[in-house]
Amino acid sequence: MILTSKIIGTGSKTIVILHGFLGMSSNWNSYAKKISLHGFTSHLVDLRNHGDSFHSAEFSYDFMADDLNCYAIENNIEKFSLIGHSMGGKTAMMFSLKYPDKVESMIIVDILPKAYDSGLGTILNALKSIELSKISSRGQADILLMNEIKDKSMRGFLLKNLSKKTDKSFFFKCNIDILHKKIYEIEKAIVSKNYFKNKILFIKGASSDYVNYDGYISAKKLFPNSKLISIENAGHWVHAENPKIFFEKTLIFLKN
């Protein structure tokens, strides 16, 4: 099955952008529109079990990398740059190690190839606790999440997954049950006997603890031609929290 996507721009240079866990392609609309003015075509992809893409009981970085390869073949994209945030960043790294000839360069946003104790189970439990048959608006769902998820912007991000059926009842676009069951797959390290030789920019949010220098040095064993920069006034969602500086830094990297 082929991943769902939104394509923005008509430029000669191609970027494929991969969202994070419980995210979707539309999270990157603003960035794609802006970079399209600089000669880039962006493919905003919904990864399996997310957004409008297919649901599957199989879920791992290996499967997601193969999905992306099928997507590239289907869309006649021979070589492209990759931007991946969090889970999307790990998927991009796995793809580059399996299909290195297809990747021009990569931007990896606030994630490393190491294993993580994500704490995402709490978020998934909170979402699963919502009785969808008893709500009539996102506002009601937001109230139900307040006790477990204090941050309003985080709740807004998560509730983008709520969609309406033709009968006006709500459902989750993401495959909540499988994502909950396979959460351990998200936390796994990216392991490979290969290495990726092309340029990579690792970007961390200055106030995020997902990326540290020791972890980055370890990552250079897989990605020796990489550099790390930190963006101030940003946490894990760097591209959303400091979009101006994020855009400037990534545009310079992609143009060079």
PDB file of C-alpha atoms in Angstrom:
ATOM      1  CA  MET A   1       0.000   0.000   0.000  1.00  0.00           C
ATOM      2  CA  ILE A   2       1.194   3.528  -0.809  1.00  0.00           C
ATOM      3  CA  LEU A   3       1.456   6.267   1.792  1.00  0.00           C
ATOM      4  CA  THR A   4      -0.855   9.261   1.562  1.00  0.00           C
ATOM      5  CA  SER A   5       0.827  12.591   0.981  1.00  0.00           C
ATOM      6  CA  LYS A   6       0.360  16.236   0.136  1.00  0.00           C
ATOM      7  CA  ILE A   7       2.726  17.739  -2.444  1.00  0.00           C
ATOM      8  CA  ILE A   8       3.507  21.451  -2.196  1.00  0.00           C
ATOM      9  CA  GLY A   9       5.605  23.375  -4.715  1.00  0.00           C
ATOM     10  CA  THR A  10       6.873  22.798  -8.238  1.00  0.00           C
ATOM     11  CA  GLY A  11      10.586  23.353  -7.744  1.00  0.00           C
ATOM     12  CA  SER A  12      13.335  21.195  -9.214  1.00  0.00           C
ATOM     13  CA  LYS A  13      14.679  20.097  -5.812  1.00  0.00           C
ATOM     14  CA  THR A  14      12.663  17.525  -3.872  1.00  0.00           C
ATOM     15  CA  ILE A  15      12.256  17.223  -0.112  1.00  0.00           C
ATOM     16  CA  VAL A  16      10.324  14.470   1.651  1.00  0.00           C
ATOM     17  CA  ILE A  17       9.164  15.510   5.126  1.00  0.00           C
ATOM     18  CA  LEU A  18       8.309  12.972   7.831  1.00  0.00           C
ATOM     19  CA  HIS A  19       6.235  13.940  10.870  1.00  0.00           C
ATOM     20  CA  GLY A  20       6.650  12.730  14.438  1.00  0.00           C
ATOM     21  CA  PHE A  21       4.681  10.264  16.576  1.00  0.00           C
ATOM     22  CA  LEU A  22       0.931  11.037  16.593  1.00  0.00           C
ATOM     23  CA  GLY A  23       1.587  13.776  14.063  1.00  0.00           C
ATOM     24  CA  MET A  24       0.569  14.040  10.417  1.00  0.00           C
ATOM     25  CA  SER A  25       1.665  15.613   7.168  1.00  0.00           C
ATOM     26  CA  SER A  26      -0.314  18.822   7.731  1.00  0.00           C
ATOM     27  CA  ASN A  27       1.955  19.691  10.684  1.00  0.00           C
ATOM     28  CA  TRP A  28       4.464  20.807   8.036  1.00  0.00           C
ATOM     29  CA  ASN A  29       2.167  22.773   5.688  1.00  0.00           C
ATOM     30  CA  SER A  30       3.521  26.205   6.613  1.00  0.00           C
ATOM     31  CA  TYR A  31       7.141  25.150   6.234  1.00  0.00           C
ATOM     32  CA  ALA A  32       6.499  23.498   2.855  1.00  0.00           C
ATOM     33  CA  LYS A  33       4.684  26.558   1.491  1.00  0.00           C
ATOM     34  CA  LYS A  34       7.510  28.817   2.560  1.00  0.00           C
ATOM     35  CA  ILE A  35      10.331  26.687   1.184  1.00  0.00           C
ATOM     36  CA  SER A  36       8.445  26.205  -2.104  1.00  0.00           C
ATOM     37  CA  LEU A  37       9.305  29.851  -2.830  1.00  0.00           C
ATOM     38  CA  HIS A  38      12.988  28.839  -2.945  1.00  0.00           C
ATOM     39  CA  GLY A  39      12.790  26.183  -5.666  1.00  0.00           C
ATOM     40  CA  PHE A  40      11.765  23.157  -3.616  1.00  0.00           C
ATOM     41  CA  THR A  41       8.931  20.648  -4.004  1.00  0.00           C
ATOM     42  CA  SER A  42       7.915  19.125  -0.675  1.00  0.00           C
ATOM     43  CA  HIS A  43       6.237  15.759  -0.237  1.00  0.00           C
ATOM     44  CA  LEU A  44       4.479  15.796   3.136  1.00  0.00           C
ATOM     45  CA  VAL A  45       3.936  12.139   3.930  1.00  0.00           C
ATOM     46  CA  ASP A  46       1.580  10.480   6.412  1.00  0.00           C
ATOM     47  CA  LEU A  47       3.470   7.504   7.835  1.00  0.00           C
ATOM     48  CA  ARG A  48       1.661   4.184   8.359  1.00  0.00           C
ATOM     49  CA  ASN A  49      -0.932   4.212  11.155  1.00  0.00           C
ATOM     50  CA  HIS A  50      -0.917   8.028  11.069  1.00  0.00           C
ATOM     51  CA  GLY A  51      -2.987  10.697   9.337  1.00  0.00           C
ATOM     52  CA  ASP A  52      -4.778   9.470   6.226  1.00  0.00           C
ATOM     53  CA  SER A  53      -2.358   6.626   5.475  1.00  0.00           C
ATOM     54  CA  PHE A  54      -3.238   2.971   5.815  1.00  0.00           C
ATOM     55  CA  HIS A  55      -3.540   1.130   9.115  1.00  0.00           C
ATOM     56  CA  SER A  56      -1.469  -1.983   9.699  1.00  0.00           C
ATOM     57  CA  ALA A  57      -0.752  -4.368  12.563  1.00  0.00           C
ATOM     58  CA  GLU A  58       2.908  -4.193  11.510  1.00  0.00           C
ATOM     59  CA  PHE A  59       4.735  -1.156  12.840  1.00  0.00           C
ATOM     60  CA  SER A  60       8.483  -0.538  13.030  1.00  0.00           C
ATOM     61  CA  TYR A  61      11.158   1.754  11.609  1.00  0.00           C
ATOM     62  CA  ASP A  62      12.099  -0.990   9.180  1.00  0.00           C
ATOM     63  CA  PHE A  63       8.539  -1.159   7.815  1.00  0.00           C
ATOM     64  CA  MET A  64       8.275   2.634   7.642  1.00  0.00           C
ATOM     65  CA  ALA A  65      11.548   2.888   5.714  1.00  0.00           C
ATOM     66  CA  ASP A  66      10.278   0.324   3.212  1.00  0.00           C
ATOM     67  CA  ASP A  67       6.976   2.242   2.929  1.00  0.00           C
ATOM     68  CA  LEU A  68       8.952   5.344   2.022  1.00  0.00           C
ATOM     69  CA  ASN A  69      10.903   3.442  -0.611  1.00  0.00           C
ATOM     70  CA  CYS A  70       7.631   2.254  -2.177  1.00  0.00           C
ATOM     71  CA  TYR A  71       6.351   5.835  -2.090  1.00  0.00           C
ATOM     72  CA  ALA A  72       9.482   7.117  -3.866  1.00  0.00           C
ATOM     73  CA  ILE A  73       9.178   4.461  -6.569  1.00  0.00           C
ATOM     74  CA  GLU A  74       5.456   5.144  -7.066  1.00  0.00           C
ATOM     75  CA  ASN A  75       6.112   8.886  -7.400  1.00  0.00           C
ATOM     76  CA  ASN A  76       9.227   8.513  -9.599  1.00  0.00           C
ATOM     77  CA  ILE A  77      11.484  10.264  -7.087  1.00  0.00           C
ATOM     78  CA  GLU A  78      14.993   8.998  -7.724  1.00  0.00           C
ATOM     79  CA  LYS A  79      16.905  11.160  -5.243  1.00  0.00           C
ATOM     80  CA  PHE A  80      15.725  13.614  -2.600  1.00  0.00           C
ATOM     81  CA  SER A  81      16.490  15.319   0.675  1.00  0.00           C
ATOM     82  CA  LEU A  82      14.801  14.175   3.866  1.00  0.00           C
ATOM     83  CA  ILE A  83      13.543  16.131   6.850  1.00  0.00           C
ATOM     84  CA  GLY A  84      12.326  14.070   9.797  1.00  0.00           C
ATOM     85  CA  HIS A  85      11.126  15.116  13.230  1.00  0.00           C
ATOM     86  CA  SER A  86      11.339  12.729  16.190  1.00  0.00           C
ATOM     87  CA  MET A  87       9.847   9.401  15.004  1.00  0.00           C
ATOM     88  CA  GLY A  88      10.066  10.769  11.468  1.00  0.00           C
ATOM     89  CA  GLY A  89      13.728  11.517  12.067  1.00  0.00           C
ATOM     90  CA  LYS A  90      14.420   7.941  13.103  1.00  0.00           C
ATOM     91  CA  THR A  91      12.505   6.720  10.054  1.00  0.00           C
ATOM     92  CA  ALA A  92      14.633   8.983   7.856  1.00  0.00           C
ATOM     93  CA  MET A  93      17.813   7.628   9.429  1.00  0.00           C
ATOM     94  CA  MET A  94      16.696   4.040   8.872  1.00  0.00           C
ATOM     95  CA  PHE A  95      15.792   4.853   5.259  1.00  0.00           C
ATOM     96  CA  SER A  96      19.198   6.434   4.585  1.00  0.00           C
ATOM     97  CA  LEU A  97      20.973   3.353   5.907  1.00  0.00           C
ATOM     98  CA  LYS A  98      18.849   0.957   3.840  1.00  0.00           C
ATOM     99  CA  TYR A  99      18.592   3.055   0.662  1.00  0.00           C
ATOM    100  CA  PRO A 100      21.592   5.437   0.766  1.00  0.00           C
ATOM    101  CA  ASP A 101      21.677   6.072  -2.994  1.00  0.00           C
ATOM    102  CA  LYS A 102      18.254   7.726  -2.828  1.00  0.00           C
ATOM    103  CA  VAL A 103      19.121  10.338  -0.205  1.00  0.00           C
ATOM    104  CA  GLU A 104      20.814  13.607  -1.171  1.00  0.00           C
ATOM    105  CA  SER A 105      21.011  14.996   2.367  1.00  0.00           C
ATOM    106  CA  MET A 106      19.070  14.874   5.629  1.00  0.00           C
ATOM    107  CA  ILE A 107      17.848  17.150   8.388  1.00  0.00           C
ATOM    108  CA  ILE A 108      17.071  15.293  11.607  1.00  0.00           C
ATOM    109  CA  VAL A 109      15.029  17.290  14.094  1.00  0.00           C
ATOM    110  CA  ASP A 110      15.491  16.738  17.829  1.00  0.00           C
ATOM    111  CA  ILE A 111      16.159  13.020  17.835  1.00  0.00           C
ATOM    112  CA  LEU A 112      19.148  10.672  17.728  1.00  0.00           C
ATOM    113  CA  PRO A 113      19.386   7.039  16.577  1.00  0.00           C
ATOM    114  CA  LYS A 114      19.690   5.837  20.186  1.00  0.00           C
ATOM    115  CA  ALA A 115      16.995   4.073  22.244  1.00  0.00           C
ATOM    116  CA  TYR A 116      14.658   6.264  24.302  1.00  0.00           C
ATOM    117  CA  ASP A 117      12.337   5.806  27.249  1.00  0.00           C
ATOM    118  CA  SER A 118       9.640   7.910  25.630  1.00  0.00           C
ATOM    119  CA  GLY A 119       6.931   8.124  28.266  1.00  0.00           C
ATOM    120  CA  LEU A 120       4.430   8.108  25.393  1.00  0.00           C
ATOM    121  CA  GLY A 121       2.332   5.437  27.072  1.00  0.00           C
ATOM    122  CA  THR A 122       0.774   8.058  29.336  1.00  0.00           C
ATOM    123  CA  ILE A 123      -0.351  10.111  26.340  1.00  0.00           C
ATOM    124  CA  LEU A 124      -1.778   7.079  24.549  1.00  0.00           C
ATOM    125  CA  ASN A 125      -3.617   5.948  27.684  1.00  0.00           C
ATOM    126  CA  ALA A 126      -5.146   9.412  28.002  1.00  0.00           C
ATOM    127  CA  LEU A 127      -6.320   9.372  24.377  1.00  0.00           C
ATOM    128  CA  LYS A 128      -7.700   5.838  24.702  1.00  0.00           C
ATOM    129  CA  SER A 129      -9.652   6.875  27.807  1.00  0.00           C
ATOM    130  CA  ILE A 130     -11.826   9.283  25.791  1.00  0.00           C
ATOM    131  CA  GLU A 131     -15.219   7.714  25.115  1.00  0.00           C
ATOM    132  CA  LEU A 132     -15.661   8.985  21.584  1.00  0.00           C
ATOM    133  CA  SER A 133     -19.357   8.083  21.463  1.00  0.00           C
ATOM    134  CA  LYS A 134     -20.004  10.547  24.287  1.00  0.00           C
ATOM    135  CA  ILE A 135     -18.347  13.659  22.866  1.00  0.00           C
ATOM    136  CA  SER A 136     -19.734  16.100  20.335  1.00  0.00           C
ATOM    137  CA  SER A 137     -16.770  18.465  19.958  1.00  0.00           C
ATOM    138  CA  ARG A 138     -13.001  18.690  20.216  1.00  0.00           C
ATOM    139  CA  GLY A 139     -13.557  21.079  23.107  1.00  0.00           C
ATOM    140  CA  GLN A 140     -15.126  18.297  25.142  1.00  0.00           C
ATOM    141  CA  ALA A 141     -12.213  15.998  24.325  1.00  0.00           C
ATOM    142  CA  ASP A 142      -9.796  18.742  25.360  1.00  0.00           C
ATOM    143  CA  ILE A 143     -11.443  19.012  28.782  1.00  0.00           C
ATOM    144  CA  LEU A 144     -11.201  15.251  29.250  1.00  0.00           C
ATOM    145  CA  LEU A 145      -7.447  15.352  28.569  1.00  0.00           C
ATOM    146  CA  MET A 146      -6.646  18.228  30.919  1.00  0.00           C
ATOM    147  CA  ASN A 147      -5.839  16.132  33.981  1.00  0.00           C
ATOM    148  CA  GLU A 148      -3.288  13.938  32.218  1.00  0.00           C
ATOM    149  CA  ILE A 149      -1.909  16.417  29.668  1.00  0.00           C
ATOM    150  CA  LYS A 150      -1.443  19.873  31.187  1.00  0.00           C
ATOM    151  CA  ASP A 151       0.043  21.620  28.161  1.00  0.00           C
ATOM    152  CA  LYS A 152      -2.682  23.195  26.014  1.00  0.00           C
ATOM    153  CA  SER A 153      -0.622  23.258  22.817  1.00  0.00           C
ATOM    154  CA  MET A 154       0.202  19.561  23.238  1.00  0.00           C
ATOM    155  CA  ARG A 155      -3.500  18.751  23.620  1.00  0.00           C
ATOM    156  CA  GLY A 156      -4.238  20.744  20.481  1.00  0.00           C
ATOM    157  CA  PHE A 157      -1.549  18.839  18.581  1.00  0.00           C
ATOM    158  CA  LEU A 158      -2.902  15.467  19.736  1.00  0.00           C
ATOM    159  CA  LEU A 159      -6.533  16.332  19.039  1.00  0.00           C
ATOM    160  CA  LYS A 160      -5.765  17.026  15.383  1.00  0.00           C
ATOM    161  CA  ASN A 161      -6.090  13.246  15.203  1.00  0.00           C
ATOM    162  CA  LEU A 162      -9.817  13.508  15.930  1.00  0.00           C
ATOM    163  CA  SER A 163     -11.946  13.434  12.809  1.00  0.00           C
ATOM    164  CA  LYS A 164     -15.666  13.154  12.079  1.00  0.00           C
ATOM    165  CA  LYS A 165     -17.495  10.413  10.260  1.00  0.00           C
ATOM    166  CA  THR A 166     -20.433  11.178   7.962  1.00  0.00           C
ATOM    167  CA  ASP A 167     -22.782  10.545  10.893  1.00  0.00           C
ATOM    168  CA  LYS A 168     -20.933  13.286  12.840  1.00  0.00           C
ATOM    169  CA  SER A 169     -19.420  10.857  15.357  1.00  0.00           C
ATOM    170  CA  PHE A 170     -15.718  11.153  16.128  1.00  0.00           C
ATOM    171  CA  PHE A 171     -12.890   8.725  15.434  1.00  0.00           C
ATOM    172  CA  PHE A 172      -9.101   8.789  15.674  1.00  0.00           C
ATOM    173  CA  LYS A 173      -7.339   8.991  12.312  1.00  0.00           C
ATOM    174  CA  CYS A 174      -4.231   7.401  13.803  1.00  0.00           C
ATOM    175  CA  ASN A 175      -4.307   3.718  14.717  1.00  0.00           C
ATOM    176  CA  ILE A 176      -4.377   4.231  18.486  1.00  0.00           C
ATOM    177  CA  ASP A 177      -4.598   0.541  19.409  1.00  0.00           C
ATOM    178  CA  ILE A 178      -1.609  -0.585  17.337  1.00  0.00           C
ATOM    179  CA  LEU A 179       0.490   2.452  18.298  1.00  0.00           C
ATOM    180  CA  HIS A 180      -0.212   1.662  21.957  1.00  0.00           C
ATOM    181  CA  LYS A 181       0.599  -2.011  21.484  1.00  0.00           C
ATOM    182  CA  LYS A 182       3.813  -1.310  19.542  1.00  0.00           C
ATOM    183  CA  ILE A 183       5.082   1.684  21.536  1.00  0.00           C
ATOM    184  CA  TYR A 184       8.292  -0.219  22.224  1.00  0.00           C
ATOM    185  CA  GLU A 185       9.088  -0.045  18.493  1.00  0.00           C
ATOM    186  CA  ILE A 186       9.196   3.756  18.659  1.00  0.00           C
ATOM    187  CA  GLU A 187      11.643   3.628  21.541  1.00  0.00           C
ATOM    188  CA  LYS A 188      14.134   1.305  19.817  1.00  0.00           C
ATOM    189  CA  ALA A 189      17.529   2.395  18.563  1.00  0.00           C
ATOM    190  CA  ILE A 190      18.373   2.496  14.866  1.00  0.00           C
ATOM    191  CA  VAL A 191      20.943  -0.253  14.356  1.00  0.00           C
ATOM    192  CA  SER A 192      22.865  -0.953  11.160  1.00  0.00           C
ATOM    193  CA  LYS A 193      26.161  -2.355   9.907  1.00  0.00           C
ATOM    194  CA  ASN A 194      26.144   0.385   7.260  1.00  0.00           C
ATOM    195  CA  TYR A 195      26.823   4.083   7.533  1.00  0.00           C
ATOM    196  CA  PHE A 196      25.480   7.046   5.569  1.00  0.00           C
ATOM    197  CA  LYS A 197      28.178   9.190   3.971  1.00  0.00           C
ATOM    198  CA  ASN A 198      26.215  12.226   2.761  1.00  0.00           C
ATOM    199  CA  LYS A 199      25.625  15.441   4.686  1.00  0.00           C
ATOM    200  CA  ILE A 200      23.298  15.474   7.696  1.00  0.00           C
ATOM    201  CA  LEU A 201      22.216  18.353   9.893  1.00  0.00           C
ATOM    202  CA  PHE A 202      21.070  17.375  13.372  1.00  0.00           C
ATOM    203  CA  ILE A 203      18.978  20.125  14.965  1.00  0.00           C
ATOM    204  CA  LYS A 204      18.124  20.189  18.643  1.00  0.00           C
ATOM    205  CA  GLY A 205      15.826  22.476  20.571  1.00  0.00           C
ATOM    206  CA  ALA A 206      17.925  24.241  23.203  1.00  0.00           C
ATOM    207  CA  SER A 207      15.429  23.433  25.960  1.00  0.00           C
ATOM    208  CA  SER A 208      14.846  19.828  24.834  1.00  0.00           C
ATOM    209  CA  ASP A 209      16.580  16.873  26.469  1.00  0.00           C
ATOM    210  CA  TYR A 210      16.152  14.513  23.503  1.00  0.00           C
ATOM    211  CA  VAL A 211      19.582  15.314  22.061  1.00  0.00           C
ATOM    212  CA  ASN A 212      22.851  15.627  23.987  1.00  0.00           C
ATOM    213  CA  TYR A 213      26.429  15.915  22.837  1.00  0.00           C
ATOM    214  CA  ASP A 214      27.524  12.435  23.963  1.00  0.00           C
ATOM    215  CA  GLY A 215      24.601  10.880  22.098  1.00  0.00           C
ATOM    216  CA  TYR A 216      25.472  12.894  19.006  1.00  0.00           C
ATOM    217  CA  ILE A 217      29.105  11.726  19.080  1.00  0.00           C
ATOM    218  CA  SER A 218      27.827   8.148  19.177  1.00  0.00           C
ATOM    219  CA  ALA A 219      25.486   8.890  16.244  1.00  0.00           C
ATOM    220  CA  LYS A 220      28.475   9.967  14.128  1.00  0.00           C
ATOM    221  CA  LYS A 221      29.482   6.313  13.846  1.00  0.00           C
ATOM    222  CA  LEU A 222      26.451   5.872  11.555  1.00  0.00           C
ATOM    223  CA  PHE A 223      26.457   9.415  10.177  1.00  0.00           C
ATOM    224  CA  PRO A 224      30.082  10.631  10.029  1.00  0.00           C
ATOM    225  CA  ASN A 225      29.376  13.585   7.708  1.00  0.00           C
ATOM    226  CA  SER A 226      27.023  15.297  10.153  1.00  0.00           C
ATOM    227  CA  LYS A 227      26.932  18.407  12.285  1.00  0.00           C
ATOM    228  CA  LEU A 228      24.776  19.436  15.234  1.00  0.00           C
ATOM    229  CA  ILE A 229      23.234  22.837  15.868  1.00  0.00           C
ATOM    230  CA  SER A 230      21.008  24.048  18.691  1.00  0.00           C
ATOM    231  CA  ILE A 231      18.139  26.498  18.221  1.00  0.00           C
ATOM    232  CA  GLU A 232      17.290  28.791  21.107  1.00  0.00           C
ATOM    233  CA  ASN A 233      13.771  29.395  22.416  1.00  0.00           C
ATOM    234  CA  ALA A 234      12.646  25.943  21.292  1.00  0.00           C
ATOM    235  CA  GLY A 235      11.973  22.550  22.807  1.00  0.00           C
ATOM    236  CA  HIS A 236      11.228  19.257  21.082  1.00  0.00           C
ATOM    237  CA  TRP A 237       8.933  20.822  18.450  1.00  0.00           C
ATOM    238  CA  VAL A 238      11.689  23.093  17.137  1.00  0.00           C
ATOM    239  CA  HIS A 239      10.022  23.830  13.789  1.00  0.00           C
ATOM    240  CA  ALA A 240       6.819  24.976  15.526  1.00  0.00           C
ATOM    241  CA  GLU A 241       8.354  26.788  18.495  1.00  0.00           C
ATOM    242  CA  ASN A 242      10.967  28.834  16.623  1.00  0.00           C
ATOM    243  CA  PRO A 243       9.900  28.591  12.973  1.00  0.00           C
ATOM    244  CA  LYS A 244      11.846  31.652  11.792  1.00  0.00           C
ATOM    245  CA  ILE A 245      15.291  30.448  12.882  1.00  0.00           C
ATOM    246  CA  PHE A 246      14.473  26.850  11.987  1.00  0.00           C
ATOM    247  CA  PHE A 247      13.580  27.894   8.455  1.00  0.00           C
ATOM    248  CA  GLU A 248      16.692  30.036   8.054  1.00  0.00           C
ATOM    249  CA  LYS A 249      19.064  27.290   9.224  1.00  0.00           C
ATOM    250  CA  THR A 250      17.454  24.537   7.163  1.00  0.00           C
ATOM    251  CA  LEU A 251      17.262  26.648   3.998  1.00  0.00           C
ATOM    252  CA  ILE A 252      20.999  27.419   4.193  1.00  0.00           C
ATOM    253  CA  PHE A 253      21.767  23.716   4.634  1.00  0.00           C
ATOM    254  CA  LEU A 254      19.503  22.553   1.805  1.00  0.00           C
ATOM    255  CA  LYS A 255      20.769  25.178  -0.634  1.00  0.00           C
ATOM    256  CA  ASN A 256      24.374  24.224   0.011  1.00  0.00           C
TER     257      ASN A 256
END
